[in-house]
Amino acid sequence: MPRRRPTERDLDEIRGGFTLIEILLAIALMGLLAAVLVTGSVNLLSDKPATPEATFWKAVQQSRATALTAEHDVRLSYEAKEQAFVLNDGVTPLSLPVPPMRELTVDFLAAQAGQSSVLIGGELVDTKTVPAVTFYPDGTCSAFRVQFRSGGAARVLVIDPWTCAQVLPRGDNTP
């Protein structure tokens, strides 16, 4: 039986492997995936808080840590002109700027809502503010609330004086 000469189709079946376009496509896909992962990890690992509340919690943590390590009181206040939280340990004030937001107001309020509330535009807003809150060397802080307003409704966080953490709101089904 005479042997026939192999055709182009026969050679394609024998060769196998990837074409140049498939290899380039795989490399481009890996590069795109690497770029997404690098930018995502940079944003995830960045130390810059994205919201005023995140900046507030960072300021609370630093104030408490400074009071514990320096063993003296630390005062935390908010400077509206600079839009920054200021930690004052009596030696060197430290400023933590808040990300720029239009019409942002941050107020420290007394621990208990009292007769200083006013109804403004259908929103109950506390008007009696406290200039600063104090963090003590034993890890506690003065009892206070913090109110954030940015054009819309006010968000009030109640801070526990023993742990310096947010007091969780009672739910409707809580006894």
PDB file of C-alpha atoms in Angstrom:
ATOM      1  CA  MET A   1       0.000   0.000   0.000  1.00  0.00           C
ATOM      2  CA  PRO A   2       1.542   3.269  -1.088  1.00  0.00           C
ATOM      3  CA  ARG A   3       1.986   5.986   1.507  1.00  0.00           C
ATOM      4  CA  ARG A   4       0.282   9.197   0.798  1.00  0.00           C
ATOM      5  CA  ARG A   5       1.768  12.531   1.483  1.00  0.00           C
ATOM      6  CA  PRO A   6       0.406  14.196   4.715  1.00  0.00           C
ATOM      7  CA  THR A   7      -1.905  17.130   4.157  1.00  0.00           C
ATOM      8  CA  GLU A   8      -2.021  20.417   6.092  1.00  0.00           C
ATOM      9  CA  ARG A   9      -4.949  19.093   8.113  1.00  0.00           C
ATOM     10  CA  ASP A  10      -2.988  16.039   9.168  1.00  0.00           C
ATOM     11  CA  LEU A  11      -0.078  18.218  10.276  1.00  0.00           C
ATOM     12  CA  ASP A  12      -2.388  20.419  12.422  1.00  0.00           C
ATOM     13  CA  GLU A  13      -3.684  17.350  14.239  1.00  0.00           C
ATOM     14  CA  ILE A  14      -0.162  16.116  14.878  1.00  0.00           C
ATOM     15  CA  ARG A  15       1.345  19.439  16.035  1.00  0.00           C
ATOM     16  CA  GLY A  16      -1.053  20.343  18.883  1.00  0.00           C
ATOM     17  CA  GLY A  17      -0.232  23.242  21.245  1.00  0.00           C
ATOM     18  CA  PHE A  18      -1.232  26.863  21.530  1.00  0.00           C
ATOM     19  CA  THR A  19      -1.269  29.457  18.820  1.00  0.00           C
ATOM     20  CA  LEU A  20       0.476  32.796  19.224  1.00  0.00           C
ATOM     21  CA  ILE A  21      -2.827  34.625  19.673  1.00  0.00           C
ATOM     22  CA  GLU A  22      -3.874  32.283  22.502  1.00  0.00           C
ATOM     23  CA  ILE A  23      -0.582  32.860  24.310  1.00  0.00           C
ATOM     24  CA  LEU A  24      -0.825  36.655  23.949  1.00  0.00           C
ATOM     25  CA  LEU A  25      -4.422  36.602  25.151  1.00  0.00           C
ATOM     26  CA  ALA A  26      -3.450  34.595  28.253  1.00  0.00           C
ATOM     27  CA  ILE A  27      -0.592  37.012  29.048  1.00  0.00           C
ATOM     28  CA  ALA A  28      -2.884  40.034  28.629  1.00  0.00           C
ATOM     29  CA  LEU A  29      -5.485  38.440  30.895  1.00  0.00           C
ATOM     30  CA  MET A  30      -2.870  37.745  33.587  1.00  0.00           C
ATOM     31  CA  GLY A  31      -1.632  41.355  33.338  1.00  0.00           C
ATOM     32  CA  LEU A  32      -5.160  42.705  33.706  1.00  0.00           C
ATOM     33  CA  LEU A  33      -5.809  40.481  36.729  1.00  0.00           C
ATOM     34  CA  ALA A  34      -2.506  41.549  38.331  1.00  0.00           C
ATOM     35  CA  ALA A  35      -3.363  45.241  37.832  1.00  0.00           C
ATOM     36  CA  VAL A  36      -6.764  44.801  39.474  1.00  0.00           C
ATOM     37  CA  LEU A  37      -5.268  42.918  42.428  1.00  0.00           C
ATOM     38  CA  VAL A  38      -2.477  45.461  42.965  1.00  0.00           C
ATOM     39  CA  THR A  39      -4.790  48.485  42.962  1.00  0.00           C
ATOM     40  CA  GLY A  40      -7.305  46.669  45.151  1.00  0.00           C
ATOM     41  CA  SER A  41      -4.662  45.695  47.692  1.00  0.00           C
ATOM     42  CA  VAL A  42      -3.242  49.236  47.771  1.00  0.00           C
ATOM     43  CA  ASN A  43      -6.714  50.622  48.529  1.00  0.00           C
ATOM     44  CA  LEU A  44      -7.296  47.913  51.112  1.00  0.00           C
ATOM     45  CA  LEU A  45      -3.985  48.442  52.879  1.00  0.00           C
ATOM     46  CA  SER A  46      -4.011  52.234  52.763  1.00  0.00           C
ATOM     47  CA  ASP A  47      -4.174  53.902  56.144  1.00  0.00           C
ATOM     48  CA  LYS A  48      -6.466  56.680  54.932  1.00  0.00           C
ATOM     49  CA  PRO A  49     -10.012  56.469  56.313  1.00  0.00           C
ATOM     50  CA  ALA A  50     -12.700  57.140  53.736  1.00  0.00           C
ATOM     51  CA  THR A  51     -15.455  58.625  55.913  1.00  0.00           C
ATOM     52  CA  PRO A  52     -15.697  61.143  58.766  1.00  0.00           C
ATOM     53  CA  GLU A  53     -16.871  58.337  61.057  1.00  0.00           C
ATOM     54  CA  ALA A  54     -13.813  56.229  60.208  1.00  0.00           C
ATOM     55  CA  THR A  55     -11.595  59.221  60.974  1.00  0.00           C
ATOM     56  CA  PHE A  56     -13.458  59.714  64.267  1.00  0.00           C
ATOM     57  CA  TRP A  57     -12.866  56.091  65.312  1.00  0.00           C
ATOM     58  CA  LYS A  58      -9.190  56.376  64.369  1.00  0.00           C
ATOM     59  CA  ALA A  59      -8.962  59.531  66.521  1.00  0.00           C
ATOM     60  CA  VAL A  60     -10.690  57.737  69.421  1.00  0.00           C
ATOM     61  CA  GLN A  61      -8.262  54.806  69.205  1.00  0.00           C
ATOM     62  CA  GLN A  62      -5.234  57.101  69.080  1.00  0.00           C
ATOM     63  CA  SER A  63      -6.525  59.266  71.950  1.00  0.00           C
ATOM     64  CA  ARG A  64      -7.142  56.255  74.146  1.00  0.00           C
ATOM     65  CA  ALA A  65      -3.771  54.692  73.292  1.00  0.00           C
ATOM     66  CA  THR A  66      -1.963  57.974  73.975  1.00  0.00           C
ATOM     67  CA  ALA A  67      -3.718  58.377  77.333  1.00  0.00           C
ATOM     68  CA  LEU A  68      -2.796  54.821  78.311  1.00  0.00           C
ATOM     69  CA  THR A  69       0.860  55.021  77.277  1.00  0.00           C
ATOM     70  CA  ALA A  70       1.570  58.606  78.400  1.00  0.00           C
ATOM     71  CA  GLU A  71      -0.392  58.111  81.639  1.00  0.00           C
ATOM     72  CA  HIS A  72      -2.164  61.472  81.503  1.00  0.00           C
ATOM     73  CA  ASP A  73      -5.422  62.871  80.144  1.00  0.00           C
ATOM     74  CA  VAL A  74      -5.876  63.442  76.418  1.00  0.00           C
ATOM     75  CA  ARG A  75      -8.527  65.787  75.026  1.00  0.00           C
ATOM     76  CA  LEU A  76     -10.183  65.154  71.666  1.00  0.00           C
ATOM     77  CA  SER A  77     -11.929  67.999  69.857  1.00  0.00           C
ATOM     78  CA  TYR A  78     -13.144  68.796  66.354  1.00  0.00           C
ATOM     79  CA  GLU A  79     -11.961  71.913  64.524  1.00  0.00           C
ATOM     80  CA  ALA A  80     -14.639  72.916  62.014  1.00  0.00           C
ATOM     81  CA  LYS A  81     -12.425  75.391  60.123  1.00  0.00           C
ATOM     82  CA  GLU A  82      -9.727  72.815  59.439  1.00  0.00           C
ATOM     83  CA  GLN A  83     -12.188  69.913  59.265  1.00  0.00           C
ATOM     84  CA  ALA A  84      -9.974  67.803  61.501  1.00  0.00           C
ATOM     85  CA  PHE A  85     -10.069  65.979  64.818  1.00  0.00           C
ATOM     86  CA  VAL A  86      -7.413  67.317  67.198  1.00  0.00           C
ATOM     87  CA  LEU A  87      -5.801  65.171  69.903  1.00  0.00           C
ATOM     88  CA  ASN A  88      -4.260  67.330  72.614  1.00  0.00           C
ATOM     89  CA  ASP A  89      -2.096  65.552  75.158  1.00  0.00           C
ATOM     90  CA  GLY A  90      -0.782  68.793  76.645  1.00  0.00           C
ATOM     91  CA  VAL A  91       2.522  68.484  74.801  1.00  0.00           C
ATOM     92  CA  THR A  92       2.000  68.152  71.059  1.00  0.00           C
ATOM     93  CA  PRO A  93      -1.436  68.463  69.453  1.00  0.00           C
ATOM     94  CA  LEU A  94      -2.044  65.966  66.649  1.00  0.00           C
ATOM     95  CA  SER A  95      -4.475  66.756  63.848  1.00  0.00           C
ATOM     96  CA  LEU A  96      -6.365  64.046  61.928  1.00  0.00           C
ATOM     97  CA  PRO A  97      -8.017  65.618  58.867  1.00  0.00           C
ATOM     98  CA  VAL A  98     -11.449  64.436  57.777  1.00  0.00           C
ATOM     99  CA  PRO A  99     -12.010  63.681  54.075  1.00  0.00           C
ATOM    100  CA  PRO A 100     -13.538  66.784  52.457  1.00  0.00           C
ATOM    101  CA  MET A 101     -17.342  66.773  52.458  1.00  0.00           C
ATOM    102  CA  ARG A 102     -19.767  69.585  51.799  1.00  0.00           C
ATOM    103  CA  GLU A 103     -21.739  70.907  54.751  1.00  0.00           C
ATOM    104  CA  LEU A 104     -20.139  68.507  57.238  1.00  0.00           C
ATOM    105  CA  THR A 105     -20.706  69.314  60.904  1.00  0.00           C
ATOM    106  CA  VAL A 106     -19.378  67.208  63.745  1.00  0.00           C
ATOM    107  CA  ASP A 107     -20.533  67.968  67.283  1.00  0.00           C
ATOM    108  CA  PHE A 108     -19.673  66.364  70.598  1.00  0.00           C
ATOM    109  CA  LEU A 109     -22.812  66.227  72.740  1.00  0.00           C
ATOM    110  CA  ALA A 110     -23.564  65.551  76.397  1.00  0.00           C
ATOM    111  CA  ALA A 111     -24.122  61.900  77.261  1.00  0.00           C
ATOM    112  CA  GLN A 112     -27.865  62.166  77.805  1.00  0.00           C
ATOM    113  CA  ALA A 113     -30.244  63.758  75.348  1.00  0.00           C
ATOM    114  CA  GLY A 114     -31.970  66.468  77.285  1.00  0.00           C
ATOM    115  CA  GLN A 115     -33.825  69.699  76.797  1.00  0.00           C
ATOM    116  CA  SER A 116     -31.272  70.952  74.293  1.00  0.00           C
ATOM    117  CA  SER A 117     -32.958  69.245  71.338  1.00  0.00           C
ATOM    118  CA  VAL A 118     -34.552  71.338  68.589  1.00  0.00           C
ATOM    119  CA  LEU A 119     -36.686  70.217  65.664  1.00  0.00           C
ATOM    120  CA  ILE A 120     -35.074  71.598  62.491  1.00  0.00           C
ATOM    121  CA  GLY A 121     -36.552  70.642  59.137  1.00  0.00           C
ATOM    122  CA  GLY A 122     -38.237  67.580  60.584  1.00  0.00           C
ATOM    123  CA  GLU A 123     -34.982  66.398  62.198  1.00  0.00           C
ATOM    124  CA  LEU A 124     -34.384  66.331  65.946  1.00  0.00           C
ATOM    125  CA  VAL A 125     -31.009  68.036  66.435  1.00  0.00           C
ATOM    126  CA  ASP A 126     -29.144  68.520  69.720  1.00  0.00           C
ATOM    127  CA  THR A 127     -27.870  72.061  70.165  1.00  0.00           C
ATOM    128  CA  LYS A 128     -25.911  71.859  73.433  1.00  0.00           C
ATOM    129  CA  THR A 129     -22.440  70.820  72.406  1.00  0.00           C
ATOM    130  CA  VAL A 130     -19.363  69.906  74.413  1.00  0.00           C
ATOM    131  CA  PRO A 131     -16.110  71.528  73.197  1.00  0.00           C
ATOM    132  CA  ALA A 132     -13.960  68.416  73.773  1.00  0.00           C
ATOM    133  CA  VAL A 133     -14.031  64.959  75.305  1.00  0.00           C
ATOM    134  CA  THR A 134     -11.403  63.554  77.644  1.00  0.00           C
ATOM    135  CA  PHE A 135      -9.658  60.181  77.577  1.00  0.00           C
ATOM    136  CA  TYR A 136      -8.183  59.063  80.887  1.00  0.00           C
ATOM    137  CA  PRO A 137      -5.027  57.037  81.685  1.00  0.00           C
ATOM    138  CA  ASP A 138      -7.076  54.089  82.977  1.00  0.00           C
ATOM    139  CA  GLY A 139      -8.574  53.466  79.498  1.00  0.00           C
ATOM    140  CA  THR A 140     -11.920  55.157  80.108  1.00  0.00           C
ATOM    141  CA  CYS A 141     -13.299  58.361  78.638  1.00  0.00           C
ATOM    142  CA  SER A 142     -15.883  60.966  79.478  1.00  0.00           C
ATOM    143  CA  ALA A 143     -19.403  59.897  78.537  1.00  0.00           C
ATOM    144  CA  PHE A 144     -20.458  61.600  75.321  1.00  0.00           C
ATOM    145  CA  ARG A 145     -22.298  61.354  72.044  1.00  0.00           C
ATOM    146  CA  VAL A 146     -21.021  62.468  68.661  1.00  0.00           C
ATOM    147  CA  GLN A 147     -23.308  63.859  65.971  1.00  0.00           C
ATOM    148  CA  PHE A 148     -22.429  63.826  62.260  1.00  0.00           C
ATOM    149  CA  ARG A 149     -24.439  65.926  59.796  1.00  0.00           C
ATOM    150  CA  SER A 150     -23.677  66.306  56.115  1.00  0.00           C
ATOM    151  CA  GLY A 151     -26.593  68.118  54.545  1.00  0.00           C
ATOM    152  CA  GLY A 152     -29.084  65.358  55.362  1.00  0.00           C
ATOM    153  CA  ALA A 153     -30.176  63.569  58.492  1.00  0.00           C
ATOM    154  CA  ALA A 154     -27.982  63.672  61.581  1.00  0.00           C
ATOM    155  CA  ARG A 155     -26.310  60.455  62.695  1.00  0.00           C
ATOM    156  CA  VAL A 156     -25.656  60.239  66.430  1.00  0.00           C
ATOM    157  CA  LEU A 157     -23.304  57.690  67.999  1.00  0.00           C
ATOM    158  CA  VAL A 158     -23.473  57.066  71.747  1.00  0.00           C
ATOM    159  CA  ILE A 159     -20.057  56.279  73.238  1.00  0.00           C
ATOM    160  CA  ASP A 160     -19.665  54.025  76.282  1.00  0.00           C
ATOM    161  CA  PRO A 161     -17.416  55.711  78.889  1.00  0.00           C
ATOM    162  CA  TRP A 162     -15.912  52.409  80.109  1.00  0.00           C
ATOM    163  CA  THR A 163     -14.849  50.952  76.769  1.00  0.00           C
ATOM    164  CA  CYS A 164     -14.805  54.082  74.557  1.00  0.00           C
ATOM    165  CA  ALA A 165     -16.757  52.069  71.989  1.00  0.00           C
ATOM    166  CA  GLN A 166     -20.150  52.650  70.441  1.00  0.00           C
ATOM    167  CA  VAL A 167     -23.162  51.675  72.516  1.00  0.00           C
ATOM    168  CA  LEU A 168     -25.237  49.388  70.342  1.00  0.00           C
ATOM    169  CA  PRO A 169     -28.780  50.644  69.798  1.00  0.00           C
ATOM    170  CA  ARG A 170     -31.551  48.587  71.321  1.00  0.00           C
ATOM    171  CA  GLY A 171     -33.616  46.783  68.722  1.00  0.00           C
ATOM    172  CA  ASP A 172     -37.378  46.580  68.663  1.00  0.00           C
ATOM    173  CA  ASN A 173     -37.313  42.988  69.893  1.00  0.00           C
ATOM    174  CA  THR A 174     -34.805  43.592  72.706  1.00  0.00           C
ATOM    175  CA  PRO A 175     -36.357  43.187  76.177  1.00  0.00           C
TER     176      PRO A 175
END
